[in-house]
C-alpha atoms as one frame of an Amber mdcrd trajectory, in Angstrom:
protein
  -0.098   0.092  -0.234   2.943   2.410   0.946   3.799   2.013  -2.890   0.463
   2.799  -3.856   0.463   6.259  -2.145   4.052   7.215  -2.757   3.239   6.572
  -6.773   0.016   8.727  -6.232   2.202  11.633  -4.520   4.795  11.708  -7.444
   2.009  11.213 -10.188   0.306  13.951  -9.078   3.608  15.872  -8.820   4.420
  15.318 -11.953   0.837  16.670 -13.439   1.953  20.221 -12.227   5.539  20.071
 -12.606   4.667  19.204 -16.275   2.079  21.978 -16.469  -0.516  19.936 -17.937
  -3.864  22.006 -18.149  -6.025  19.285 -16.677  -2.999  18.584 -14.248  -3.471
  22.138 -12.747  -7.084  21.886 -12.510  -7.323  18.894 -10.816  -4.360  20.142
  -7.932  -7.030  23.244  -7.501  -9.470  20.655  -7.053  -7.842  18.700  -4.196
  -6.221  21.280  -2.349  -7.684  22.045   1.006  -9.435  25.466   1.073 -11.486
  25.648   3.765 -13.592  28.294   2.588 -14.603  25.510  -0.340 -15.186  22.811
   2.410 -17.525  25.061   4.066 -19.572  25.350   0.984 -19.692  21.580   0.665
 -16.923  20.122  -0.894 -15.677  17.774   1.871 -13.752  15.591  -0.688 -11.314
  18.458   0.633 -10.813  16.655   3.337  -9.157  13.718   1.949  -7.415  14.676
  -1.094  -4.933  17.132   0.431  -3.448  14.248   1.858  -1.989  12.950  -1.925
  -0.786  16.394  -2.732   2.251  18.470  -2.103   3.582  21.965  -2.919   7.069
  21.391  -4.390   9.126  18.895  -5.077  11.034  18.922  -1.656   7.779  18.848
   0.045   6.709  15.716  -1.749  10.488  14.022  -1.474  10.528  14.633   2.257
   6.849  13.399   3.279   7.361  10.196   0.410  10.529   9.190   2.252   9.340
   9.687   5.683   6.218   7.631   4.641   9.267   4.935   3.081  11.211   4.582
   6.587   8.261   4.149   8.730   5.416   2.921   7.290   6.526  -0.183   6.132
   7.651  -1.792   9.326   3.854  -0.439  10.821   2.268  -1.968   7.850   3.648
  -5.186   8.526   2.364  -5.228  11.781  -1.170  -3.737  11.040  -1.803  -5.267
   7.675  -2.582  -3.371   4.799  -6.465  -2.995   5.471  -6.009  -1.413   8.970
  -2.615   0.707   7.923  -4.452   2.215   5.114  -7.879   3.076   8.028  -5.401
   4.462  10.030  -3.006   6.728   7.549  -6.231   7.755   6.456  -8.104   8.357
   9.245  -5.099  10.088  10.737  -4.753  12.279   7.840  -8.548  13.412   7.875
  -8.737  14.285  11.438  -5.892  16.409  11.221  -7.366  18.005   8.143 -10.680
  18.365   9.850  -8.895  20.521  12.967  -7.133  22.352  10.201 -10.583  23.437
   8.918 -12.232  24.368  12.218  -9.520  26.115  13.664  -7.749  27.862  10.873
  -9.324  30.823   9.497 -11.749  30.209   5.904  -8.840  31.841   3.783  -6.497
  28.879   5.311  -5.469  26.624   2.017  -3.149  23.262   2.704  -1.717  20.284
   1.009   0.581  17.775   2.387   0.392  13.975   3.723   2.425  15.253   7.050
  -1.082  14.791   8.741  -1.440  11.534   8.226   2.598  10.882   8.782   2.352
  12.394  12.148  -0.209   9.707  12.873   1.816   7.138  12.307   4.133   8.386
  14.744   1.420   8.670  17.228   1.254   5.224  17.052   4.427   4.590  17.644
   4.028   6.879  20.653   1.278   5.065  21.814   3.567   1.770  21.653   6.251
   2.957  23.470   4.384   4.435  26.052   1.939   1.598  26.558   3.281  -1.277
  24.420   6.682  -2.009  25.168   5.612  -6.166  24.258   5.910  -4.433  20.382
   8.477  -2.697  19.841  12.778  -2.600  21.200  14.254  -0.383  23.446  16.865
   0.727  20.732  13.810   1.423  17.770  11.374   3.516  21.028  14.992   5.802
  21.209  14.622   5.922  17.367  11.146   6.937  16.841  11.433   9.627  19.761
  14.447  11.472  18.614  12.822  11.468  15.112   9.529  12.298  16.706  11.097
  15.270  18.636  13.282  16.499  15.309   9.930  16.595  13.956   7.895  18.805
  16.191  10.445  21.280  17.230  10.566  22.085  13.271   7.243  22.008  13.041
   6.791  25.598  15.194  10.360  26.522  13.466   9.090  26.609   9.898   6.636
  28.942   8.963   4.903  27.365   5.661   3.923  24.171   8.295   0.086  23.158
   9.053   1.349  23.242  13.158  -2.581  22.344  13.251  -2.721  19.296  10.960
   1.231  18.180  12.571  -0.411  18.364  15.948  -3.766  16.430  15.415  -2.850
  13.980  13.336  -0.477  12.866  15.930  -3.308  12.871  18.646  -5.840  11.103
  16.167  -2.910   8.339  15.777  -2.005   8.233  19.608  -6.208   7.913  19.735
  -6.779   5.418  17.305  -3.574   3.159  17.901  -5.101   0.579  21.046  -7.540
  -0.115  17.922  -5.758  -1.316  15.376  -2.536  -2.612  16.893  -2.295  -6.197
  18.076  -3.870  -7.111  21.267  -1.078  -9.207  22.172   2.851  -9.552  21.106
   2.251 -13.106  20.050   0.717 -11.704  16.512   2.759 -11.443  13.341   5.668
  -8.248  14.436   7.010  -5.179  12.794  10.910  -6.143  11.879  12.755  -3.104
  12.239  16.429  -2.642  13.267  19.211  -4.011  14.893  18.361  -5.463  18.020
  18.367  -9.162  18.608  16.531  -9.639  21.706  14.976 -13.056  21.702  11.149
 -12.235  22.179   9.717 -10.688  18.968   8.923  -7.535  19.350   9.227  -4.331
  16.425  12.436  -3.827  15.139  13.554  -2.149  11.727  15.199  -3.627   9.278
  19.129  -4.903   9.281  19.821  -3.085   6.671  19.144   0.291   8.591  22.507
   1.525   8.636  23.921   3.629   6.303  21.485   4.149   3.598  19.552   4.997
   6.244  21.432   7.232   8.210  21.747   9.427   5.218  17.986   9.442   4.374
  17.327  10.360   8.023  19.938  13.156   7.515  18.413  14.172   3.907  15.220
  14.371   5.900  16.593  16.726   8.614  18.326  19.380   5.925  14.266  19.153
   4.332  13.170  20.376   7.942  15.462  22.213   7.773  14.434  24.330   5.117
  17.356  23.581   2.818  15.574  21.806  -0.118  12.267  23.628   0.269
């Protein structure tokens, strides 16, 4: 499912980048514009999850999903993962609609991605049987960086980030396995006997480089 989502990201960006007439028109109908939502265009609570404001924005969100989505998808299964991803993104956009003014417009999947981090944080705090200590520290580190940059970068939809994260933490107990004996996420580098969430063993130099790229994007270097 993650590959399908990222393909949609890329295709929608290409439609705009290539300046195709129908691409520009399509984008205009997908932006989360609060005024038009208030006029009944409720699909705009969903469509912003898949469109982005530029290449750097699309790159950051897509690689965030590549790095942190597969492990969660393998634990939840495709259906529950898709529901969690879309639901947290929609709730983030709904909060944006109610809190931001009517002239506010936004795009991007960061609300849904922060929703995934909300699920992860729930595991770190309440379901330690599902995640190793090493990966708990990794998640906390990335989450702190993301939250800090949320308030530093002026082009960020702060409401979507915060409420996407809260939505993920709230729905986590509804989608996570009831016991650790069910199929587990495989993330990185821990050899503990009891199966728990671990990143792939190849989570080394390559993934560290991607993390650096993500941090640079967050700092505004690529945006």
